[in-house]
PDB file of C-alpha atoms in Angstrom:
ATOM      1  CA  MET A   1      74.422 147.619  81.471  1.00  0.00           C
ATOM      2  CA  GLY A   2      76.577 148.412  84.488  1.00  0.00           C
ATOM      3  CA  LEU A   3      75.879 147.044  87.973  1.00  0.00           C
ATOM      4  CA  VAL A   4      76.461 149.836  90.488  1.00  0.00           C
ATOM      5  CA  GLY A   5      76.187 149.312  94.236  1.00  0.00           C
ATOM      6  CA  TYR A   6      77.949 149.100  97.561  1.00  0.00           C
ATOM      7  CA  PRO A   7      80.315 146.200  98.306  1.00  0.00           C
ATOM      8  CA  SER A   8      78.590 142.903  99.180  1.00  0.00           C
ATOM      9  CA  VAL A   9      75.085 143.754  97.959  1.00  0.00           C
ATOM     10  CA  GLY A  10      75.071 140.747  95.604  1.00  0.00           C
ATOM     11  CA  LYS A  11      76.200 142.188  92.254  1.00  0.00           C
ATOM     12  CA  SER A  12      78.372 139.175  91.443  1.00  0.00           C
ATOM     13  CA  THR A  13      75.677 136.696  92.425  1.00  0.00           C
ATOM     14  CA  LEU A  14      73.172 138.561  90.257  1.00  0.00           C
ATOM     15  CA  LEU A  15      75.561 138.537  87.283  1.00  0.00           C
ATOM     16  CA  ASN A  16      76.063 134.790  87.672  1.00  0.00           C
ATOM     17  CA  ARG A  17      72.290 134.223  87.806  1.00  0.00           C
ATOM     18  CA  LEU A  18      71.540 136.307  84.722  1.00  0.00           C
ATOM     19  CA  THR A  19      74.470 135.247  82.536  1.00  0.00           C
ATOM     20  CA  ALA A  20      77.000 132.496  82.002  1.00  0.00           C
ATOM     21  CA  ALA A  21      79.706 134.590  83.688  1.00  0.00           C
ATOM     22  CA  GLU A  22      81.574 133.291  86.697  1.00  0.00           C
ATOM     23  CA  SER A  23      82.154 136.309  88.904  1.00  0.00           C
ATOM     24  CA  GLU A  24      83.625 135.332  92.265  1.00  0.00           C
ATOM     25  CA  THR A  25      81.243 135.654  95.215  1.00  0.00           C
ATOM     26  CA  ALA A  26      81.955 135.627  98.931  1.00  0.00           C
ATOM     27  CA  ALA A  27      80.593 137.017 102.191  1.00  0.00           C
ATOM     28  CA  TYR A  28      83.130 139.827 102.494  1.00  0.00           C
ATOM     29  CA  ASP A  29      83.640 143.230 100.905  1.00  0.00           C
ATOM     30  CA  PHE A  30      85.489 143.927  97.649  1.00  0.00           C
ATOM     31  CA  THR A  31      85.349 140.399  96.255  1.00  0.00           C
ATOM     32  CA  THR A  32      85.189 141.841  92.732  1.00  0.00           C
ATOM     33  CA  LEU A  33      88.436 143.675  91.988  1.00  0.00           C
ATOM     34  CA  THR A  34      88.070 144.000  88.207  1.00  0.00           C
ATOM     35  CA  ILE A  35      85.274 144.545  85.698  1.00  0.00           C
ATOM     36  CA  ILE A  36      83.593 141.177  85.003  1.00  0.00           C
ATOM     37  CA  PRO A  37      81.410 140.982  81.851  1.00  0.00           C
ATOM     38  CA  GLY A  38      78.546 138.600  81.168  1.00  0.00           C
ATOM     39  CA  MET A  39      76.052 138.276  78.292  1.00  0.00           C
ATOM     40  CA  LEU A  40      72.275 138.048  78.675  1.00  0.00           C
ATOM     41  CA  ARG A  41      69.845 137.199  75.861  1.00  0.00           C
ATOM     42  CA  TRP A  42      66.555 139.088  75.930  1.00  0.00           C
ATOM     43  CA  SER A  43      63.936 138.717  73.192  1.00  0.00           C
ATOM     44  CA  GLY A  44      66.572 138.179  70.530  1.00  0.00           C
ATOM     45  CA  ALA A  45      68.895 140.917  71.795  1.00  0.00           C
ATOM     46  CA  SER A  46      72.252 140.448  73.505  1.00  0.00           C
ATOM     47  CA  ILE A  47      72.789 142.634  76.586  1.00  0.00           C
ATOM     48  CA  GLN A  48      76.289 142.830  78.044  1.00  0.00           C
ATOM     49  CA  ILE A  49      76.214 143.180  81.826  1.00  0.00           C
ATOM     50  CA  LEU A  50      79.258 144.518  83.673  1.00  0.00           C
ATOM     51  CA  ASP A  51      79.877 143.584  87.313  1.00  0.00           C
ATOM     52  CA  MET A  52      81.997 146.336  88.860  1.00  0.00           C
ATOM     53  CA  PRO A  53      83.750 146.785  92.207  1.00  0.00           C
ATOM     54  CA  GLY A  54      81.489 148.222  94.888  1.00  0.00           C
ATOM     55  CA  LEU A  55      81.324 151.975  95.300  1.00  0.00           C
ATOM     56  CA  VAL A  56      82.216 153.602  98.613  1.00  0.00           C
ATOM     57  CA  PRO A  57      81.813 157.215  99.789  1.00  0.00           C
ATOM     58  CA  GLY A  58      84.422 159.340  98.049  1.00  0.00           C
ATOM     59  CA  ALA A  59      84.508 157.147  94.925  1.00  0.00           C
ATOM     60  CA  SER A  60      84.309 160.168  92.633  1.00  0.00           C
ATOM     61  CA  ARG A  61      87.517 161.435  94.277  1.00  0.00           C
ATOM     62  CA  GLY A  62      89.294 158.132  93.652  1.00  0.00           C
ATOM     63  CA  ARG A  63      88.631 156.229  96.853  1.00  0.00           C
ATOM     64  CA  GLY A  64      88.222 152.443  96.592  1.00  0.00           C
ATOM     65  CA  ARG A  65      89.073 152.286  92.870  1.00  0.00           C
ATOM     66  CA  GLY A  66      86.195 154.690  92.336  1.00  0.00           C
ATOM     67  CA  ARG A  67      87.657 156.457  89.293  1.00  0.00           C
ATOM     68  CA  GLU A  68      88.110 153.131  87.502  1.00  0.00           C
ATOM     69  CA  VAL A  69      84.509 152.151  88.145  1.00  0.00           C
ATOM     70  CA  LEU A  70      83.091 155.545  87.246  1.00  0.00           C
ATOM     71  CA  SER A  71      85.008 155.697  83.973  1.00  0.00           C
ATOM     72  CA  VAL A  72      83.260 152.484  82.931  1.00  0.00           C
ATOM     73  CA  VAL A  73      79.874 153.767  84.125  1.00  0.00           C
ATOM     74  CA  ARG A  74      80.251 156.738  81.775  1.00  0.00           C
ATOM     75  CA  SER A  75      80.289 154.355  78.789  1.00  0.00           C
ATOM     76  CA  VAL A  76      77.240 152.181  79.544  1.00  0.00           C
ATOM     77  CA  ASP A  77      73.735 152.465  78.067  1.00  0.00           C
ATOM     78  CA  LEU A  78      71.942 151.540  81.285  1.00  0.00           C
ATOM     79  CA  ILE A  79      72.789 151.569  84.997  1.00  0.00           C
ATOM     80  CA  LEU A  80      71.294 149.149  87.501  1.00  0.00           C
ATOM     81  CA  PHE A  81      71.642 150.502  91.031  1.00  0.00           C
ATOM     82  CA  LEU A  82      71.663 147.503  93.357  1.00  0.00           C
ATOM     83  CA  ILE A  83      71.039 147.931  97.079  1.00  0.00           C
ATOM     84  CA  ASP A  84      70.105 145.499  99.848  1.00  0.00           C
ATOM     85  CA  PRO A  85      68.460 145.666 103.313  1.00  0.00           C
ATOM     86  CA  GLU A  86      71.760 146.711 104.926  1.00  0.00           C
ATOM     87  CA  HIS A  87      72.789 149.248 102.275  1.00  0.00           C
ATOM     88  CA  THR A  88      69.774 151.372 101.361  1.00  0.00           C
ATOM     89  CA  ASN A  89      71.340 154.792 100.727  1.00  0.00           C
ATOM     90  CA  LEU A  90      70.616 155.024  97.018  1.00  0.00           C
ATOM     91  CA  ARG A  91      71.009 158.803  97.027  1.00  0.00           C
ATOM     92  CA  ALA A  92      74.668 158.499  98.048  1.00  0.00           C
ATOM     93  CA  LEU A  93      75.384 156.236  95.061  1.00  0.00           C
ATOM     94  CA  GLN A  94      73.676 158.678  92.743  1.00  0.00           C
ATOM     95  CA  ASP A  95      75.670 161.568  94.228  1.00  0.00           C
ATOM     96  CA  GLU A  96      78.963 159.791  93.483  1.00  0.00           C
ATOM     97  CA  LEU A  97      77.938 159.413  89.841  1.00  0.00           C
ATOM     98  CA  GLU A  98      76.761 163.010  89.678  1.00  0.00           C
ATOM     99  CA  GLY A  99      80.174 164.062  91.001  1.00  0.00           C
ATOM    100  CA  ALA A 100      81.794 162.200  88.116  1.00  0.00           C
ATOM    101  CA  GLY A 101      79.693 164.027  85.509  1.00  0.00           C
ATOM    102  CA  VAL A 102      77.063 161.302  85.046  1.00  0.00           C
ATOM    103  CA  ARG A 103      73.537 162.692  84.771  1.00  0.00           C
ATOM    104  CA  ILE A 104      70.952 160.054  85.683  1.00  0.00           C
ATOM    105  CA  ASN A 105      67.593 159.847  83.890  1.00  0.00           C
ATOM    106  CA  GLN A 106      68.047 163.308  82.417  1.00  0.00           C
ATOM    107  CA  ARG A 107      68.277 164.547  78.851  1.00  0.00           C
ATOM    108  CA  PRO A 108      70.911 167.000  77.612  1.00  0.00           C
ATOM    109  CA  PRO A 109      69.766 170.610  78.114  1.00  0.00           C
ATOM    110  CA  ARG A 110      68.448 172.358  75.032  1.00  0.00           C
ATOM    111  CA  ILE A 111      71.181 174.972  75.026  1.00  0.00           C
ATOM    112  CA  VAL A 112      73.302 175.808  71.989  1.00  0.00           C
ATOM    113  CA  VAL A 113      76.696 177.401  72.617  1.00  0.00           C
ATOM    114  CA  GLN A 114      78.740 178.702  69.690  1.00  0.00           C
ATOM    115  CA  GLN A 115      82.098 180.292  70.392  1.00  0.00           C
ATOM    116  CA  GLY A 116      83.540 183.076  68.261  1.00  0.00           C
ATOM    117  CA  ASP A 117      86.799 185.002  68.168  1.00  0.00           C
ATOM    118  CA  ARG A 118      85.372 188.535  68.193  1.00  0.00           C
ATOM    119  CA  GLY A 119      82.191 190.573  68.610  1.00  0.00           C
ATOM    120  CA  GLY A 120      81.408 189.823  72.237  1.00  0.00           C
ATOM    121  CA  LEU A 121      78.894 187.396  73.685  1.00  0.00           C
ATOM    122  CA  THR A 122      75.168 187.425  72.918  1.00  0.00           C
ATOM    123  CA  VAL A 123      72.560 185.521  74.927  1.00  0.00           C
ATOM    124  CA  SER A 124      69.094 184.823  73.494  1.00  0.00           C
ATOM    125  CA  SER A 125      66.224 182.477  74.226  1.00  0.00           C
ATOM    126  CA  THR A 126      63.054 181.135  72.670  1.00  0.00           C
ATOM    127  CA  VAL A 127      61.422 180.907  76.119  1.00  0.00           C
ATOM    128  CA  ARG A 128      61.279 183.095  79.197  1.00  0.00           C
ATOM    129  CA  LEU A 129      64.287 182.510  81.463  1.00  0.00           C
ATOM    130  CA  SER A 130      63.386 182.428  85.141  1.00  0.00           C
ATOM    131  CA  HIS A 131      66.730 181.136  86.462  1.00  0.00           C
ATOM    132  CA  LEU A 132      69.313 182.868  84.294  1.00  0.00           C
ATOM    133  CA  ALA A 133      67.923 186.352  83.732  1.00  0.00           C
ATOM    134  CA  GLY A 134      69.829 189.581  84.314  1.00  0.00           C
ATOM    135  CA  GLY A 135      73.153 188.639  82.789  1.00  0.00           C
ATOM    136  CA  ILE A 136      73.752 185.554  84.929  1.00  0.00           C
ATOM    137  CA  ALA A 137      74.190 183.328  81.873  1.00  0.00           C
ATOM    138  CA  ALA A 138      76.857 185.605  80.387  1.00  0.00           C
ATOM    139  CA  GLN A 139      78.673 185.780  83.708  1.00  0.00           C
ATOM    140  CA  ILE A 140      78.789 181.970  83.985  1.00  0.00           C
ATOM    141  CA  ALA A 141      79.959 181.662  80.368  1.00  0.00           C
ATOM    142  CA  ARG A 142      82.834 184.077  80.943  1.00  0.00           C
ATOM    143  CA  GLU A 143      83.966 182.017  83.932  1.00  0.00           C
ATOM    144  CA  PHE A 144      84.387 179.160  81.445  1.00  0.00           C
ATOM    145  CA  GLY A 145      86.396 181.358  79.090  1.00  0.00           C
ATOM    146  CA  VAL A 146      83.559 182.026  76.629  1.00  0.00           C
ATOM    147  CA  HIS A 147      83.840 185.763  75.851  1.00  0.00           C
ATOM    148  CA  ASN A 148      82.730 185.804  72.212  1.00  0.00           C
ATOM    149  CA  GLY A 149      79.984 183.975  70.401  1.00  0.00           C
ATOM    150  CA  SER A 150      76.379 183.178  71.221  1.00  0.00           C
ATOM    151  CA  ILE A 151      74.269 181.164  73.662  1.00  0.00           C
ATOM    152  CA  VAL A 152      70.723 180.219  72.665  1.00  0.00           C
ATOM    153  CA  PHE A 153      68.347 178.773  75.263  1.00  0.00           C
ATOM    154  CA  ARG A 154      65.495 176.619  73.982  1.00  0.00           C
ATOM    155  CA  GLU A 155      64.233 175.772  77.460  1.00  0.00           C
ATOM    156  CA  ASP A 156      64.069 177.491  80.847  1.00  0.00           C
ATOM    157  CA  ALA A 157      67.415 176.086  81.971  1.00  0.00           C
ATOM    158  CA  THR A 158      69.078 176.365  85.361  1.00  0.00           C
ATOM    159  CA  ALA A 159      72.602 177.517  86.144  1.00  0.00           C
ATOM    160  CA  ASP A 160      73.667 173.894  86.719  1.00  0.00           C
ATOM    161  CA  GLN A 161      72.389 172.899  83.281  1.00  0.00           C
ATOM    162  CA  LEU A 162      74.296 175.720  81.628  1.00  0.00           C
ATOM    163  CA  ILE A 163      77.443 174.698  83.514  1.00  0.00           C
ATOM    164  CA  ASP A 164      76.978 171.116  82.282  1.00  0.00           C
ATOM    165  CA  VAL A 165      76.840 172.311  78.661  1.00  0.00           C
ATOM    166  CA  LEU A 166      79.838 174.610  79.056  1.00  0.00           C
ATOM    167  CA  ALA A 167      81.862 171.887  80.806  1.00  0.00           C
ATOM    168  CA  GLY A 168      81.236 169.618  77.826  1.00  0.00           C
ATOM    169  CA  ASN A 169      82.101 166.367  79.637  1.00  0.00           C
ATOM    170  CA  ARG A 170      78.735 165.254  80.977  1.00  0.00           C
ATOM    171  CA  VAL A 171      77.082 161.989  79.976  1.00  0.00           C
ATOM    172  CA  TYR A 172      73.377 161.208  80.237  1.00  0.00           C
ATOM    173  CA  VAL A 173      72.503 157.644  81.206  1.00  0.00           C
ATOM    174  CA  THR A 174      69.221 155.867  81.945  1.00  0.00           C
ATOM    175  CA  ALA A 175      69.132 154.122  85.330  1.00  0.00           C
ATOM    176  CA  ILE A 176      66.866 151.678  87.145  1.00  0.00           C
ATOM    177  CA  SER A 177      67.153 150.250  90.650  1.00  0.00           C
ATOM    178  CA  ALA A 178      66.624 146.954  92.434  1.00  0.00           C
ATOM    179  CA  VAL A 179      66.615 145.812  96.041  1.00  0.00           C
ATOM    180  CA  ASN A 180      68.451 142.501  96.407  1.00  0.00           C
ATOM    181  CA  LYS A 181      68.015 139.932  99.217  1.00  0.00           C
ATOM    182  CA  ALA A 182      64.291 140.682  99.210  1.00  0.00           C
ATOM    183  CA  GLU A 183      63.614 137.361 100.954  1.00  0.00           C
ATOM    184  CA  LEU A 184      64.925 139.018 104.134  1.00  0.00           C
ATOM    185  CA  LEU A 185      62.311 141.785 104.039  1.00  0.00           C
ATOM    186  CA  THR A 186      58.826 141.743 105.535  1.00  0.00           C
ATOM    187  CA  ALA A 187      55.916 143.414 103.730  1.00  0.00           C
ATOM    188  CA  THR A 188      56.171 146.345 106.145  1.00  0.00           C
ATOM    189  CA  GLN A 189      59.886 146.747 105.454  1.00  0.00           C
ATOM    190  CA  ARG A 190      59.285 146.675 101.713  1.00  0.00           C
ATOM    191  CA  ALA A 191      56.639 149.386 102.014  1.00  0.00           C
ATOM    192  CA  ARG A 192      59.014 151.511 104.094  1.00  0.00           C
ATOM    193  CA  LEU A 193      61.765 151.155 101.505  1.00  0.00           C
ATOM    194  CA  ILE A 194      59.408 152.125  98.682  1.00  0.00           C
ATOM    195  CA  ALA A 195      58.494 155.282 100.597  1.00  0.00           C
ATOM    196  CA  GLU A 196      62.152 156.105 101.322  1.00  0.00           C
ATOM    197  CA  LEU A 197      63.280 155.628  97.728  1.00  0.00           C
ATOM    198  CA  LYS A 198      60.597 157.760  96.044  1.00  0.00           C
ATOM    199  CA  PRO A 199      60.459 158.894  93.284  1.00  0.00           C
ATOM    200  CA  THR A 200      62.647 155.899  92.341  1.00  0.00           C
ATOM    201  CA  VAL A 201      60.607 152.713  91.888  1.00  0.00           C
ATOM    202  CA  PRO A 202      62.765 149.675  92.747  1.00  0.00           C
ATOM    203  CA  THR A 203      62.287 146.068  91.689  1.00  0.00           C
ATOM    204  CA  PHE A 204      62.508 143.669  94.633  1.00  0.00           C
ATOM    205  CA  ILE A 205      64.657 140.676  93.750  1.00  0.00           C
ATOM    206  CA  SER A 206      66.643 137.841  95.271  1.00  0.00           C
ATOM    207  CA  ALA A 207      69.705 136.689  93.374  1.00  0.00           C
ATOM    208  CA  HIS A 208      69.760 133.733  95.806  1.00  0.00           C
ATOM    209  CA  THR A 209      66.164 132.485  95.377  1.00  0.00           C
ATOM    210  CA  LYS A 210      65.640 134.024  91.874  1.00  0.00           C
ATOM    211  CA  GLU A 211      62.643 136.042  93.093  1.00  0.00           C
ATOM    212  CA  GLY A 212      61.811 138.918  90.724  1.00  0.00           C
ATOM    213  CA  LEU A 213      64.577 138.170  88.221  1.00  0.00           C
ATOM    214  CA  ASP A 214      62.204 137.721  85.273  1.00  0.00           C
ATOM    215  CA  GLU A 215      60.561 141.045  86.096  1.00  0.00           C
ATOM    216  CA  LEU A 216      63.980 142.711  86.359  1.00  0.00           C
ATOM    217  CA  VAL A 217      65.138 141.370  82.988  1.00  0.00           C
ATOM    218  CA  GLU A 218      61.965 142.651  81.307  1.00  0.00           C
ATOM    219  CA  ARG A 219      62.499 146.035  82.907  1.00  0.00           C
ATOM    220  CA  MET A 220      66.083 146.094  81.677  1.00  0.00           C
ATOM    221  CA  GLY A 221      64.990 145.344  78.129  1.00  0.00           C
ATOM    222  CA  ARG A 222      62.276 148.014  78.181  1.00  0.00           C
ATOM    223  CA  SER A 223      64.652 150.585  79.656  1.00  0.00           C
ATOM    224  CA  LEU A 224      67.147 149.972  76.846  1.00  0.00           C
ATOM    225  CA  ARG A 225      64.290 150.833  74.440  1.00  0.00           C
ATOM    226  CA  PHE A 226      64.948 147.883  72.158  1.00  0.00           C
ATOM    227  CA  ILE A 227      62.651 147.075  69.266  1.00  0.00           C
ATOM    228  CA  ARG A 228      62.749 143.809  67.297  1.00  0.00           C
ATOM    229  CA  ILE A 229      62.452 143.991  63.512  1.00  0.00           C
ATOM    230  CA  TYR A 230      61.778 140.741  61.656  1.00  0.00           C
ATOM    231  CA  VAL A 231      62.980 140.362  58.094  1.00  0.00           C
ATOM    232  CA  LYS A 232      60.763 138.777  55.453  1.00  0.00           C
ATOM    233  CA  PRO A 233      62.065 137.217  52.219  1.00  0.00           C
ATOM    234  CA  PRO A 234      59.550 137.479  49.371  1.00  0.00           C
ATOM    235  CA  GLY A 235      56.989 134.671  49.510  1.00  0.00           C
ATOM    236  CA  LYS A 236      58.419 133.284  52.750  1.00  0.00           C
ATOM    237  CA  PRO A 237      57.613 133.766  56.444  1.00  0.00           C
ATOM    238  CA  PRO A 238      59.652 136.296  58.439  1.00  0.00           C
ATOM    239  CA  ASP A 239      62.746 135.110  60.294  1.00  0.00           C
ATOM    240  CA  LYS A 240      61.627 135.446  63.922  1.00  0.00           C
ATOM    241  CA  ASP A 241      64.615 133.580  65.338  1.00  0.00           C
ATOM    242  CA  GLU A 242      67.131 136.331  64.565  1.00  0.00           C
ATOM    243  CA  PRO A 243      65.483 139.778  64.668  1.00  0.00           C
ATOM    244  CA  VAL A 244      67.409 142.938  63.879  1.00  0.00           C
ATOM    245  CA  ILE A 245      67.647 144.883  67.145  1.00  0.00           C
ATOM    246  CA  LEU A 246      67.088 148.641  66.860  1.00  0.00           C
ATOM    247  CA  ARG A 247      66.117 151.369  69.322  1.00  0.00           C
ATOM    248  CA  LEU A 248      62.708 152.967  69.822  1.00  0.00           C
ATOM    249  CA  GLY A 249      62.362 155.829  67.338  1.00  0.00           C
ATOM    250  CA  ASP A 250      64.651 154.279  64.703  1.00  0.00           C
ATOM    251  CA  SER A 251      63.553 154.378  61.078  1.00  0.00           C
ATOM    252  CA  ILE A 252      64.018 152.310  57.925  1.00  0.00           C
ATOM    253  CA  GLU A 253      67.228 154.318  57.430  1.00  0.00           C
ATOM    254  CA  ALA A 254      68.647 152.898  60.675  1.00  0.00           C
ATOM    255  CA  LEU A 255      67.620 149.393  59.625  1.00  0.00           C
ATOM    256  CA  LEU A 256      69.419 149.759  56.287  1.00  0.00           C
ATOM    257  CA  HIS A 257      72.639 150.640  58.086  1.00  0.00           C
ATOM    258  CA  ARG A 258      72.444 147.267  59.856  1.00  0.00           C
ATOM    259  CA  LEU A 259      72.058 145.359  56.576  1.00  0.00           C
ATOM    260  CA  PRO A 260      74.471 144.585  53.721  1.00  0.00           C
ATOM    261  CA  ALA A 261      75.679 147.756  52.001  1.00  0.00           C
ATOM    262  CA  ASP A 262      74.228 146.812  48.608  1.00  0.00           C
ATOM    263  CA  LEU A 263      70.696 146.909  50.049  1.00  0.00           C
ATOM    264  CA  ASN A 264      71.249 150.454  51.247  1.00  0.00           C
ATOM    265  CA  ARG A 265      72.737 151.471  47.916  1.00  0.00           C
ATOM    266  CA  THR A 266      69.965 149.966  45.747  1.00  0.00           C
ATOM    267  CA  PHE A 267      67.074 150.694  48.144  1.00  0.00           C
ATOM    268  CA  ARG A 268      63.865 151.791  46.447  1.00  0.00           C
ATOM    269  CA  ALA A 269      61.205 151.258  49.141  1.00  0.00           C
ATOM    270  CA  ALA A 270      60.199 148.948  51.965  1.00  0.00           C
ATOM    271  CA  GLN A 271      57.036 147.049  52.779  1.00  0.00           C
ATOM    272  CA  VAL A 272      55.992 146.931  56.416  1.00  0.00           C
ATOM    273  CA  TRP A 273      53.592 144.711  58.339  1.00  0.00           C
ATOM    274  CA  GLY A 274      53.003 145.333  62.010  1.00  0.00           C
ATOM    275  CA  PRO A 275      52.288 148.070  64.579  1.00  0.00           C
ATOM    276  CA  SER A 276      53.857 150.932  62.595  1.00  0.00           C
ATOM    277  CA  ALA A 277      52.008 150.150  59.347  1.00  0.00           C
ATOM    278  CA  ARG A 278      48.693 151.827  58.558  1.00  0.00           C
ATOM    279  CA  PHE A 279      47.710 148.667  56.669  1.00  0.00           C
ATOM    280  CA  PRO A 280      49.445 145.310  56.046  1.00  0.00           C
ATOM    281  CA  GLY A 281      52.256 145.583  53.515  1.00  0.00           C
ATOM    282  CA  GLN A 282      52.343 149.376  53.512  1.00  0.00           C
ATOM    283  CA  THR A 283      55.019 150.763  51.183  1.00  0.00           C
ATOM    284  CA  VAL A 284      57.245 153.261  52.995  1.00  0.00           C
ATOM    285  CA  GLY A 285      60.465 155.211  52.532  1.00  0.00           C
ATOM    286  CA  ARG A 286      63.659 155.632  54.511  1.00  0.00           C
ATOM    287  CA  ASP A 287      62.146 158.007  57.084  1.00  0.00           C
ATOM    288  CA  HIS A 288      59.363 155.635  58.219  1.00  0.00           C
ATOM    289  CA  VAL A 289      59.644 155.107  62.000  1.00  0.00           C
ATOM    290  CA  LEU A 290      59.498 151.454  62.997  1.00  0.00           C
ATOM    291  CA  SER A 291      57.829 149.778  65.975  1.00  0.00           C
ATOM    292  CA  ASP A 292      58.568 146.673  67.994  1.00  0.00           C
ATOM    293  CA  GLU A 293      57.913 143.435  66.073  1.00  0.00           C
ATOM    294  CA  ASP A 294      57.433 145.071  62.699  1.00  0.00           C
ATOM    295  CA  VAL A 295      58.025 142.803  59.689  1.00  0.00           C
ATOM    296  CA  VAL A 296      59.977 144.422  56.844  1.00  0.00           C
ATOM    297  CA  THR A 297      60.815 143.522  53.262  1.00  0.00           C
ATOM    298  CA  VAL A 298      63.206 145.783  51.351  1.00  0.00           C
ATOM    299  CA  VAL A 299      62.441 146.562  47.694  1.00  0.00           C
ATOM    300  CA  ILE A 300      65.519 147.271  45.617  1.00  0.00           C
ATOM    301  CA  ALA A 301      65.846 149.266  42.409  1.00  0.00           C
ATOM    302  CA  ARG A 302      66.284 146.335  40.010  1.00  0.00           C
ATOM    303  CA  GLY A 303      62.889 146.430  38.306  1.00  0.00           C
ATOM    304  CA  SER A 304      60.298 145.059  40.733  1.00  0.00           C
ATOM    305  CA  ALA A 305      62.587 142.541  42.459  1.00  0.00           C
ATOM    306  CA  ARG A 306      62.330 142.288  46.191  1.00  0.00           C
ATOM    307  CA  VAL A 307      64.966 141.058  48.578  1.00  0.00           C
ATOM    308  CA  SER A 308      64.857 140.223  52.255  1.00  0.00           C
ATOM    309  CA  ALA A 309      65.756 142.983  54.681  1.00  0.00           C
TER     310      ALA A 309
END
């Protein structure tokens, strides 16, 4: 997770509160001059948090070490926008990331572009196009040097979405936001900030007094879409001290890739107890989608022997 915010909003203090890192803090701008990592444990998962230099207007054009920061932001799984009572312009931070090709809380457009070397360009769609009708899509594609091949739209995309696909260098990152130094805000000021930041829903925290930090950590974990899978040796209780951490939507196949290779090679079936099972001990295959806090035992192909997942 990357901490993104203006200088002096408390990113370093927050990192120090959440992790064992020792990021320098002071009451002046640009205290953090490099990327400072820290590690947070959440429900058995390890989350690396990166404290980065504060962003300033023009960061996407290189001002204030902006390109260095934004290159790191492009590689994270989650962004935490941190603002405070004196720096509330969240939209400006988001615009800097947008300018660097970071798409916040969006999914990649359902557009398939295949380039060819002859035959011209064909444009088709499985839905009605309300933004790119009348040859606009082909015109945009040619501006990107795509003169032959095909473009298939599987959603009613906009021109900006098509440009993102043709550019090929966009990244799509989940983001949440928090307002630090909340102890300085009255109830009226908090309500005003909530109204100003809509549709974003911030978490009010204080890295100084620790207000709201537990709520923020839970929100971070949920936003990363972690699920905890407990392994169960035959005839023994599951190991709940060291769960295997997967992502929401992962299957038994994904679990096997996190286990010793011989289990994947000799896999015959799995038994599952928990939210994803229709009944306790359900026997499932590789494509079974797991849920948080499922208990799994892997059955291998040596007779009826079972081994722990």
